[in-house]
Short mmCIF file of C-alpha atoms in Angstrom, two decimals:
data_model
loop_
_atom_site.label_atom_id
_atom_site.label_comp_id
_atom_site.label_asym_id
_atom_site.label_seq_id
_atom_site.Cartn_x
_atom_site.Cartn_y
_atom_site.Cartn_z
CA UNK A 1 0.00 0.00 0.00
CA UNK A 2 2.83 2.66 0.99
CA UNK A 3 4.95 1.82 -2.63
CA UNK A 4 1.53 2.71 -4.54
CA UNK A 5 0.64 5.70 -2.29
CA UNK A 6 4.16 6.89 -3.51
CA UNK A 7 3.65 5.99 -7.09
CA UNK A 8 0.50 7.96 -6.95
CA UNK A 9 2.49 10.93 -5.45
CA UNK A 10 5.08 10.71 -7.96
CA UNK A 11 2.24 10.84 -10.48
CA UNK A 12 0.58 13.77 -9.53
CA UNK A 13 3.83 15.84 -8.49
CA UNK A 14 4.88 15.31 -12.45
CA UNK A 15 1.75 16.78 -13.37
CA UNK A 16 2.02 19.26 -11.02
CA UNK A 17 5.65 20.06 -12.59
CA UNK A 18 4.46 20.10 -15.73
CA UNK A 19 1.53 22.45 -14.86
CA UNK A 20 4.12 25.11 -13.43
CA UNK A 21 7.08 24.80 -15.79
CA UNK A 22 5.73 23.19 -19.04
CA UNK A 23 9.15 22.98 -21.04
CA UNK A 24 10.25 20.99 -17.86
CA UNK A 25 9.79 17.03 -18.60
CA UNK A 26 9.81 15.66 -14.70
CA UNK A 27 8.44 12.41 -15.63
CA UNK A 28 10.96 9.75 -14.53
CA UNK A 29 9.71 5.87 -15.60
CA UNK A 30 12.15 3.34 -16.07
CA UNK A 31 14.56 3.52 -18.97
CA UNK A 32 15.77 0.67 -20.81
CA UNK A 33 18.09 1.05 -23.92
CA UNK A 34 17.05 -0.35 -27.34
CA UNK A 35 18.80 -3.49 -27.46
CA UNK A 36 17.27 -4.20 -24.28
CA UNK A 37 13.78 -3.86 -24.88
CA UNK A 38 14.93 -6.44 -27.89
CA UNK A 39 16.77 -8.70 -25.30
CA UNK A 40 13.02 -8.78 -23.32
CA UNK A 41 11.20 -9.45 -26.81
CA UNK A 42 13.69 -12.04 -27.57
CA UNK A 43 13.62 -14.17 -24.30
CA UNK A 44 10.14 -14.46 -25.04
CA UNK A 45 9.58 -15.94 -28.64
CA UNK A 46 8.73 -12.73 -29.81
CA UNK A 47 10.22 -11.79 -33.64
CA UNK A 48 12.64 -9.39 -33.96
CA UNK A 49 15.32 -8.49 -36.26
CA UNK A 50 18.62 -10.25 -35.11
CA UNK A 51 21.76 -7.83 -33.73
CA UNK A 52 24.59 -7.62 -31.78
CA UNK A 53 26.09 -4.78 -29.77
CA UNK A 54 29.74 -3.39 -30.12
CA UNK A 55 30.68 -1.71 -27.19
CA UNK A 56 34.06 0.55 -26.48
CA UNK A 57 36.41 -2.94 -27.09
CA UNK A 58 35.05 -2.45 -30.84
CA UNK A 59 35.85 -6.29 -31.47
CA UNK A 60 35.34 -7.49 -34.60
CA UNK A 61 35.03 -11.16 -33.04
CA UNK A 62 31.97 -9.74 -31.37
CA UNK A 63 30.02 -9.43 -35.20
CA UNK A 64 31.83 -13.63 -35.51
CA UNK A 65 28.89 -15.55 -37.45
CA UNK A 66 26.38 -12.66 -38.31
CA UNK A 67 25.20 -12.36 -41.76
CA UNK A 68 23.05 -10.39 -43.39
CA UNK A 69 22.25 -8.77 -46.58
CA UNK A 70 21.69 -5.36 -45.33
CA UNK A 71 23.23 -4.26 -41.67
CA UNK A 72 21.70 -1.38 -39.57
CA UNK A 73 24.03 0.42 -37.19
CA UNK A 74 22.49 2.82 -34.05
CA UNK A 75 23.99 4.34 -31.74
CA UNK A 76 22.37 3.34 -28.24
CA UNK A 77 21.25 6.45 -26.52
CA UNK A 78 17.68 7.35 -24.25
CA UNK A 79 16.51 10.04 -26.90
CA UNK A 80 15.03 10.44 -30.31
CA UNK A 81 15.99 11.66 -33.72
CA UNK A 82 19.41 9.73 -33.77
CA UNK A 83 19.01 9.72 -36.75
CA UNK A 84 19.42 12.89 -37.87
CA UNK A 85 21.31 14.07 -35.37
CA UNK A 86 25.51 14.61 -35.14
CA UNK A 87 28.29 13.70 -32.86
CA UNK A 88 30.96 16.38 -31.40
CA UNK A 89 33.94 15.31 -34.07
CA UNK A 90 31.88 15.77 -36.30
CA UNK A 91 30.17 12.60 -37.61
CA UNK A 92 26.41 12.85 -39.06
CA UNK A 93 24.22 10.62 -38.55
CA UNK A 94 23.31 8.22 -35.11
CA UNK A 95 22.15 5.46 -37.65
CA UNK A 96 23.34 4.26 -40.45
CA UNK A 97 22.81 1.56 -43.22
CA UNK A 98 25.51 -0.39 -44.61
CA UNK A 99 25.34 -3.73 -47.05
CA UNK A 100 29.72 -3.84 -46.26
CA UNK A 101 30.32 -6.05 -42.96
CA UNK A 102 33.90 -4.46 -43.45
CA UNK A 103 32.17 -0.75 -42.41
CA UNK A 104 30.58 -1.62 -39.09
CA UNK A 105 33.26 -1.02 -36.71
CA UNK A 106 34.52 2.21 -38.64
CA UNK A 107 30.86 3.06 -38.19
CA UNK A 108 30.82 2.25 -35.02
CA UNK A 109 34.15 4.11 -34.18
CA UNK A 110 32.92 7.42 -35.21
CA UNK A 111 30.35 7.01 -32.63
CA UNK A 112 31.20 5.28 -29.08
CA UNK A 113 32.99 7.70 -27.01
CA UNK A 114 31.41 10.93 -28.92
CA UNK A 115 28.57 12.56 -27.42
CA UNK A 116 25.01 12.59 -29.81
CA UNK A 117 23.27 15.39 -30.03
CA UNK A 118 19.93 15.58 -31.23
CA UNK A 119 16.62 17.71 -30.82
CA UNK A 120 16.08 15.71 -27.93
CA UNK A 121 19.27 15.81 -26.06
CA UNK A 122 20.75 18.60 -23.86
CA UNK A 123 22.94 20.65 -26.01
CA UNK A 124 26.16 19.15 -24.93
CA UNK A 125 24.89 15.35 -26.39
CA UNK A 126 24.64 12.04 -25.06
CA UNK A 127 27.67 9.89 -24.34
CA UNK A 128 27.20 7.01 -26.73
CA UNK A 129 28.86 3.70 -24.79
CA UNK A 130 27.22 0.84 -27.34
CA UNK A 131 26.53 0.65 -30.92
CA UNK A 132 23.72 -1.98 -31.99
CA UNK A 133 23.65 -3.90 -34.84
CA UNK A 134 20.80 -5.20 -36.77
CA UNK A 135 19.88 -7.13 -39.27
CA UNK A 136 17.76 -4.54 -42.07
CA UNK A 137 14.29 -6.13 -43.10
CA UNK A 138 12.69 -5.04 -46.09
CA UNK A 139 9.48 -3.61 -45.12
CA UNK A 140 6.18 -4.71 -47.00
CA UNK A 141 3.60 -3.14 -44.46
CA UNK A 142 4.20 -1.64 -41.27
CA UNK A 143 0.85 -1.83 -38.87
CA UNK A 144 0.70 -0.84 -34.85
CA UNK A 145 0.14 -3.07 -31.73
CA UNK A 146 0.41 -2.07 -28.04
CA UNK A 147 -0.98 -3.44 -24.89
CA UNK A 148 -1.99 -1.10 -22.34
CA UNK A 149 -3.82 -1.13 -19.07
CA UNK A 150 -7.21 1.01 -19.78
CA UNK A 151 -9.19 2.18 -16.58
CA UNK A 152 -12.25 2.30 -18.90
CA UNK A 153 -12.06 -1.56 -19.05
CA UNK A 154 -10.26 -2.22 -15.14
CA UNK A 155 -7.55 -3.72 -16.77
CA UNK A 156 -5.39 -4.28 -20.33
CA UNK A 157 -6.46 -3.90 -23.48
CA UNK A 158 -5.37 -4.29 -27.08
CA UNK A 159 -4.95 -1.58 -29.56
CA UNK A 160 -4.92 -2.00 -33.08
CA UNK A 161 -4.55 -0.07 -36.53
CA UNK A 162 -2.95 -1.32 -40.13
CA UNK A 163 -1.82 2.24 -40.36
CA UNK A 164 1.99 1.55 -38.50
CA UNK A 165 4.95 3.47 -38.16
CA UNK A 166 3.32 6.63 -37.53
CA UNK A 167 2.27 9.19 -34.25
CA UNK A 168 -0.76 6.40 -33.21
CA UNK A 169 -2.52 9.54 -31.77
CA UNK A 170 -2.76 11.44 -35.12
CA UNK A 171 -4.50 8.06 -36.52
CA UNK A 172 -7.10 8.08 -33.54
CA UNK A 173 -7.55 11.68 -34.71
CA UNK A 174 -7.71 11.57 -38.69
CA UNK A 175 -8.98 8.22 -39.30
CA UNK A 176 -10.18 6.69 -36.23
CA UNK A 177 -11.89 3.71 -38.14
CA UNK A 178 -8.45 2.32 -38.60
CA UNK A 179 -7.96 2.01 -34.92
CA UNK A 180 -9.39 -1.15 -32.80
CA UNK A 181 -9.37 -1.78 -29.15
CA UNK A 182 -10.14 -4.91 -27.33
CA UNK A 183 -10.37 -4.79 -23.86
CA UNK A 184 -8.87 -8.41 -22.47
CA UNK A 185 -10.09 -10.57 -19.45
CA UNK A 186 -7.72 -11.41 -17.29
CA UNK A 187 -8.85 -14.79 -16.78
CA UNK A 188 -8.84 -15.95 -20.46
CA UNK A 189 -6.17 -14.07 -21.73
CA UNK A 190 -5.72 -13.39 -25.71
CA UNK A 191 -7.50 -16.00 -26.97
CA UNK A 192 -6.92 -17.84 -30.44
CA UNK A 193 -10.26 -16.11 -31.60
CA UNK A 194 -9.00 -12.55 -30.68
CA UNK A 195 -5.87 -12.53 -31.65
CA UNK A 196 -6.88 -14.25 -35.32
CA UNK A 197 -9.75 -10.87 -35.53
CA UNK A 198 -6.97 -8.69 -34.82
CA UNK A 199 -4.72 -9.98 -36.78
CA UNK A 200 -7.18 -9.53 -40.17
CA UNK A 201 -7.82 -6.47 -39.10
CA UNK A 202 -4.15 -5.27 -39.35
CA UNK A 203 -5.01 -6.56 -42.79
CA UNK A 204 -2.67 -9.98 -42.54
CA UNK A 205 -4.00 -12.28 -44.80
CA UNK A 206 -3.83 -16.17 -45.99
CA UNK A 207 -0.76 -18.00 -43.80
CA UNK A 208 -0.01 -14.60 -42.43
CA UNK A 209 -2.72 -14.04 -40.09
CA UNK A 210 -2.27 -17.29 -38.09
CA UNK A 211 1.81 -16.03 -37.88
CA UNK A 212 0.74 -12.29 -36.84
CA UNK A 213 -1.75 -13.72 -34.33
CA UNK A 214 1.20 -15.99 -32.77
CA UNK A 215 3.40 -12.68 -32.45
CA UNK A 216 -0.09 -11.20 -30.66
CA UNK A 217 -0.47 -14.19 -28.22
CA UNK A 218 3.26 -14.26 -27.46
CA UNK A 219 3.57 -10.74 -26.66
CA UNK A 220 0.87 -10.91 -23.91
CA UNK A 221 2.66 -13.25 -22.10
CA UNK A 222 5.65 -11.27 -22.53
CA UNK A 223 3.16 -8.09 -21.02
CA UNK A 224 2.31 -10.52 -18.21
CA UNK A 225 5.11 -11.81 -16.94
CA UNK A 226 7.53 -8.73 -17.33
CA UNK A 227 4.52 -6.61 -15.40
CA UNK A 228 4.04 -3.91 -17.77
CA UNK A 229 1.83 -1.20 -17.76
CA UNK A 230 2.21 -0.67 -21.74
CA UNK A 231 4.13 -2.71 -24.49
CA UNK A 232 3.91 -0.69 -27.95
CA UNK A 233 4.90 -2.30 -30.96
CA UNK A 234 5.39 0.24 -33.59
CA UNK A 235 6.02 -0.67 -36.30
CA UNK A 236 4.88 -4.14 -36.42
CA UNK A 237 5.96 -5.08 -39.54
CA UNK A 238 5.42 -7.91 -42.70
CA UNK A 239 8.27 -8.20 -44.88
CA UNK A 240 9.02 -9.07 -48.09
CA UNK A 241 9.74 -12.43 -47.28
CA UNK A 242 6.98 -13.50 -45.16
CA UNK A 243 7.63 -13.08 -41.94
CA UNK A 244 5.83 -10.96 -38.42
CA UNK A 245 8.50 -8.62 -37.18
CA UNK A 246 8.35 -6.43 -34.04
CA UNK A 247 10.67 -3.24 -35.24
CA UNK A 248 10.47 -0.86 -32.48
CA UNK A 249 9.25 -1.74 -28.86
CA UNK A 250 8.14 0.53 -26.17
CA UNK A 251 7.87 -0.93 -22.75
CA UNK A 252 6.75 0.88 -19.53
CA UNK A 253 6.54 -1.14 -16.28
CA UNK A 254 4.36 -1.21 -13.04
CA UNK A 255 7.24 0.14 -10.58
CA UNK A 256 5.18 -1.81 -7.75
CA UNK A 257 6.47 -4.73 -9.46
CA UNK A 258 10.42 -3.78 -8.50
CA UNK A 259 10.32 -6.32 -5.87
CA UNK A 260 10.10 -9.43 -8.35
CA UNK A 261 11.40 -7.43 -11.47
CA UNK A 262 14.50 -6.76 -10.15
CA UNK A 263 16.83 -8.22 -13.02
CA UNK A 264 14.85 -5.86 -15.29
CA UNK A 265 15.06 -2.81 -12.88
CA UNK A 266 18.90 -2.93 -12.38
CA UNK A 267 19.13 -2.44 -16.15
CA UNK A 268 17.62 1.06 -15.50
CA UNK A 269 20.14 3.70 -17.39
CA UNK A 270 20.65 6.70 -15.26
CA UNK A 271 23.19 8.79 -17.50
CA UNK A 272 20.43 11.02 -18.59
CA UNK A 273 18.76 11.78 -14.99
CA UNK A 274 19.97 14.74 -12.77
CA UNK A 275 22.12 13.77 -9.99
CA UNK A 276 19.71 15.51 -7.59
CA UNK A 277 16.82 13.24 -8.22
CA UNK A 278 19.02 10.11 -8.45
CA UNK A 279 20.09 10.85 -5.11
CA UNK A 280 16.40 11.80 -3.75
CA UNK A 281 15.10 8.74 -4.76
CA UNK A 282 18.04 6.46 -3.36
CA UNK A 283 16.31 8.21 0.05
CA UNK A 284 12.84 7.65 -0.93
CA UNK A 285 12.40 11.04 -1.51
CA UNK A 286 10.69 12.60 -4.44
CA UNK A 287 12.75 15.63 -6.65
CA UNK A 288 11.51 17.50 -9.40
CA UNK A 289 13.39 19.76 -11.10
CA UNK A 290 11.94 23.02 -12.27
CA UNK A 291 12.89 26.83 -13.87
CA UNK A 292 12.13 29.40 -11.06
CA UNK A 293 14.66 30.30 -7.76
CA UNK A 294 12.65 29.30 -4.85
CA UNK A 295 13.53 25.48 -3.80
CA UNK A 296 10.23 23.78 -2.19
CA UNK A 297 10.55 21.45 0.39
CA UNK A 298 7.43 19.90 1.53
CA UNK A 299 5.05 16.44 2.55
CA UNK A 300 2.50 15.20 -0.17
CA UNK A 301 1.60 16.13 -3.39
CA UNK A 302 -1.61 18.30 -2.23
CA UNK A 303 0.48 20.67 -0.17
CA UNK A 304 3.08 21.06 -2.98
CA UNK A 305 0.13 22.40 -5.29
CA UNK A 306 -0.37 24.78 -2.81
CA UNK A 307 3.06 25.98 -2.09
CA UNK A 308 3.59 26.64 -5.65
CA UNK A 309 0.68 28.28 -5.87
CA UNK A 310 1.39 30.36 -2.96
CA UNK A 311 4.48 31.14 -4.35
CA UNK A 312 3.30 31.97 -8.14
CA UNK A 313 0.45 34.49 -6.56
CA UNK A 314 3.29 35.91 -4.89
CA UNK A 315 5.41 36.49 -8.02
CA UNK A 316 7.33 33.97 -7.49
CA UNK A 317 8.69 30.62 -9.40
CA UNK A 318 9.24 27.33 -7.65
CA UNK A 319 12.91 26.39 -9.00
CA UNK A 320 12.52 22.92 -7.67
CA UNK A 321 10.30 20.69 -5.14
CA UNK A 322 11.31 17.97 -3.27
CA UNK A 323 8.41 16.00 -1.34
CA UNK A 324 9.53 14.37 1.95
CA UNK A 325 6.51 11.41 1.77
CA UNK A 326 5.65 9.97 5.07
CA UNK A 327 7.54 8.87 7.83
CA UNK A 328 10.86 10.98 7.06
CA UNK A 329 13.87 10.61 9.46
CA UNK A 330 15.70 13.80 10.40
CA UNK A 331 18.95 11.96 8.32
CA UNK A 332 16.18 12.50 5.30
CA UNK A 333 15.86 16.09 5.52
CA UNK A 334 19.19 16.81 6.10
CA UNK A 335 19.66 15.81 2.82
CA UNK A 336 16.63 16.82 1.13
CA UNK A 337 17.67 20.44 2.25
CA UNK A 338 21.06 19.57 1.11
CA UNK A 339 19.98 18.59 -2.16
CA UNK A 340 17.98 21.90 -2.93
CA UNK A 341 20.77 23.87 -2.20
CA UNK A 342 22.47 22.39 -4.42
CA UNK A 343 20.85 23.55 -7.20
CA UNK A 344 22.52 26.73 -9.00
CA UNK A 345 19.34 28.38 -9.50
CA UNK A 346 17.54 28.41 -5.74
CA UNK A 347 17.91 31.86 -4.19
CA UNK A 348 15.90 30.92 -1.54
CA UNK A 349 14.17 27.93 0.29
CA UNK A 350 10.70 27.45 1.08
CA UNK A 351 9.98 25.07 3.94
CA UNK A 352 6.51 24.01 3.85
CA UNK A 353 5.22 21.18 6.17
CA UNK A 354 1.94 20.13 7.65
CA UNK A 355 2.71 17.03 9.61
CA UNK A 356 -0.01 14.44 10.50
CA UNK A 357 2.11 11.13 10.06
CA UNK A 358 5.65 13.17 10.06
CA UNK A 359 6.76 14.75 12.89
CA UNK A 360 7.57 18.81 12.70
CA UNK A 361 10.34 18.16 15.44
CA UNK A 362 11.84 15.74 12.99
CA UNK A 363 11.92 18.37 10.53
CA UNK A 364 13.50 20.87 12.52
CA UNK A 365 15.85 19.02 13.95
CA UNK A 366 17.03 17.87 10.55
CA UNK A 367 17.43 21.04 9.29
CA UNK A 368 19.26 22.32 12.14
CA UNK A 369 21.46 19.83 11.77
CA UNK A 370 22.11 20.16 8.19
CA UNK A 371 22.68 23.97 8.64
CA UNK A 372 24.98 23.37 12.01
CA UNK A 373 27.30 20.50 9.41
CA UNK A 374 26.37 22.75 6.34
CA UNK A 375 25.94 26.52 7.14
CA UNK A 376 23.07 27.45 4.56
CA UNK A 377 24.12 29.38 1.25
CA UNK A 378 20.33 30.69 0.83
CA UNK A 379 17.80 32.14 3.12
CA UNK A 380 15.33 29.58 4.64
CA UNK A 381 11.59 30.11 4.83
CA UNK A 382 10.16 27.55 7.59
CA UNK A 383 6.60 27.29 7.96
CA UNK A 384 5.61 23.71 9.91
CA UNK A 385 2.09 23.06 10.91
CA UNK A 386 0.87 19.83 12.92
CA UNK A 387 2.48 16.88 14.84
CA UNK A 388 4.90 18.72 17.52
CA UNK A 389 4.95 22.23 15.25
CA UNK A 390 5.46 24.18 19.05
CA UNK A 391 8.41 21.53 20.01
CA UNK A 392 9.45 22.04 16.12
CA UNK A 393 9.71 26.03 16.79
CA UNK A 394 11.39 25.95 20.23
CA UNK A 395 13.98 23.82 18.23
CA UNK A 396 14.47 26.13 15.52
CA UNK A 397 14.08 29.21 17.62
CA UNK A 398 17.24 27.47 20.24
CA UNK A 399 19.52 26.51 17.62
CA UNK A 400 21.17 29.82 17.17
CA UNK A 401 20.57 29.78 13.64
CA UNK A 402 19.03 31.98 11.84
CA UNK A 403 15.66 31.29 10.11
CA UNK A 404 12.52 33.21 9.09
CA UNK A 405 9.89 31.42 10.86
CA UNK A 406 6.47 32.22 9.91
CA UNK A 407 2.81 30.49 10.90
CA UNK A 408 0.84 32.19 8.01
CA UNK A 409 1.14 30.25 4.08
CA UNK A 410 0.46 33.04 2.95
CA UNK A 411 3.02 35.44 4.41
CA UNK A 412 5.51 32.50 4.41
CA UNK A 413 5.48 32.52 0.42
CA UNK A 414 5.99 36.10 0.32
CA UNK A 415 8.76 36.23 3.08
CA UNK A 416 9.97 33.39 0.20
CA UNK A 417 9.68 35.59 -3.03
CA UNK A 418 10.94 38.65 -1.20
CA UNK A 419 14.44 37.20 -0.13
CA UNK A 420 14.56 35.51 -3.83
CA UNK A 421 14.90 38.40 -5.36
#
């Protein structure tokens, strides 16, 4: 119950980010390189294209036995439009087609150990580590597949359309009658009967449609076991030579499933996340990065709307929140203030807590303790409310520190926006 409480939290703090800096993108899900959302599809019977991955070593022995007629090389990255994108010595191009087995580790030398920049990456690029090889199909159709879990239906459903390899939502908007969903019960699974309907709907046809509804059947159990909360297939493609090919995956998972997921957790890649929020969440604490100079420290994702709103009516903009949960040790916000001070654009912090389960002497005490090791760069806001606020402000008030410790929200935020400025 307490790991989906958080989820929820984490949920609705993203939102909240988003709703307060919009060009911020706070959501943080599990990320799993290319080649292993393949690896998954693979261990599970599902198509795919074959490959191999070159990492720094660049070993030829490591391409030993794989033939094909037409080779695709990517650079392995967590961003989009590798493609057209360009590496700092000057190399165009994260992907590349070659029919020479000879070019692949030239290729792949002009891109591990350059950084990748695309639309999607910060301006400095992406460190590229591994290279993947694959196998080029030749593409007669491309459709779409995904599995998703749809609160309309309490549970997963398929969703369909023949019209692959494009933005699924512009298809739901311009032609919706090539979309299908089929809600699935739990009990019975993808049955032969389902999968064979969708499968003719993707427009499969003769000895194709019993192989496309094979790839549908085996990529529920894939969903199942792996606990995912979505598995998009797009393209899902027929080629040239008959066969049911799952391109491009997309694979989110319940994170209340860590416990007995954990091979496919530790293969989460970090490189891309701010230090700040790695660290937060080592803690089980929740940071989200924003654009304004006011760090936000505070318990639940209710009271963090309200800060920032506080703070925005004020003239103010949140530069960063971090949410303490329940049941926070003083060790815990000794960091958490530690962490928002370390971000280059707070001017000022913004203490905000109204304790039921955690305890405002807690808080105090761990910020008096992180000032005492630390002596604060920023001015400190402290408003606490609740559980053991008058034991909380004879703490403060005795530490011989110096805080501005106000009662009112509303005078608290403006104390907050003043010394920002």
């Amino acid at each position: 119950m307490a790991a989906l409480k958080k989820t929820k939290n984490l949920k609705m703090l993203n939102i909240l980010a988003s709703r307060y800096s919009p060009q911020v993108n706070s959501s943080r899900n599990l990320n799993l390189q290319e080649y292993h959302s393949k690896d998954l599809l693979k261990k599970h019977q599902v198509s795919i294209q074959n490959f191999r991955l070159i990492d720094s070593s660049l070993d030829p022995k490591l391409l030993t036995d794989f033939k094909a007629d037409e080779y695709v090389v990517k650079a392995q990255i967590l961003a989009g439009g590798r493609g057209k994108g360009h590496f700092d010595n000057g190399f165009k191009g994260g992907v590349h087609l070659t029919k020479d087995p000879q070019q692949i580790i030239s290729l792949a030398k002009n891109m591990i150990g350059h950084k990748l920049i695309t639309k999607q990456t910060p301006k400095e690029g992406i460190l590229v580590d591994k290279v993947m090889v694959a196998e080029s199909v030749n593409i007669k159709r491309e459709t779409y597949l995904s599995i998703v879990m749809e609160r309309s239906y309490n549970g997963a459903a398929l969703v369909a359309s023949p019209a692959g390899g494009m933005d699924i939502e512009a298809v739901a908007e311009k032609t919706p009658h090539l979309l299908k969903t089929v809600p699935i019960d739990i009990h019975e699974g993808v049955t032969d009967a389902m999968a064979k309907e969708l499968a003719e709907f993707l427009e499969f046809k003769g000895a194709m449609i019993n192989k496309c509804a094979d790839e549908i059947k085996k990529l529920w159990q894939l969903f199942l076991k792996v606990d995912a909360t979505q598995l998009e297939i797009n393209p899902l493609v027929e080629t040239d030579d008959g066969r049911v090919v799952a391109v491009d995956a997309k694979i989110n998972f319940d994170d209340n499933a860590q416990f007995r997921q954990q091979d496919i957790f530790a293969l989460d890649d970090v490189s891309g996340v701010d230090p700040r929020e790695r660290e937060a969440a080592s803690l089980n604490l929740t940071y989200i990065d924003m654009d304004g100079s006011i760090g936000c420290m505070v318990n639940g994702a209710g009271l963090a709307m309200a800060t920032m709103d506080l703070i925005m009516l004020s003239g103010g903009r949140p530069a960063n929140f971090l949410d303490l949960g329940g049941g926070v040790g003083q060790s815990q916000v000794s960091a958490a203030l530690r962490i928002l001070e370390s971000d280059p654009k707070v001017k000022a912090i913004f203490v905000n807590v109204f304790a039921g389960i955690v305890n405002c002497a807690t808080v105090a005490s761990g910020i008096v303790a992180a000032c005492k090791e630390n002596p604060p760069i920023h001015p400190l806001v402290i408003r606490l409310e609740g559980t053991n606020a008058a034991q909380a402000k004879t703490i403060l008030e005795q530490s011989g520190l110096k805080f501005n410790i106000i009662n009112d929200a509303d005078e608290a935020a403006k104390m907050a926006v003043k010394l920002a400025k």
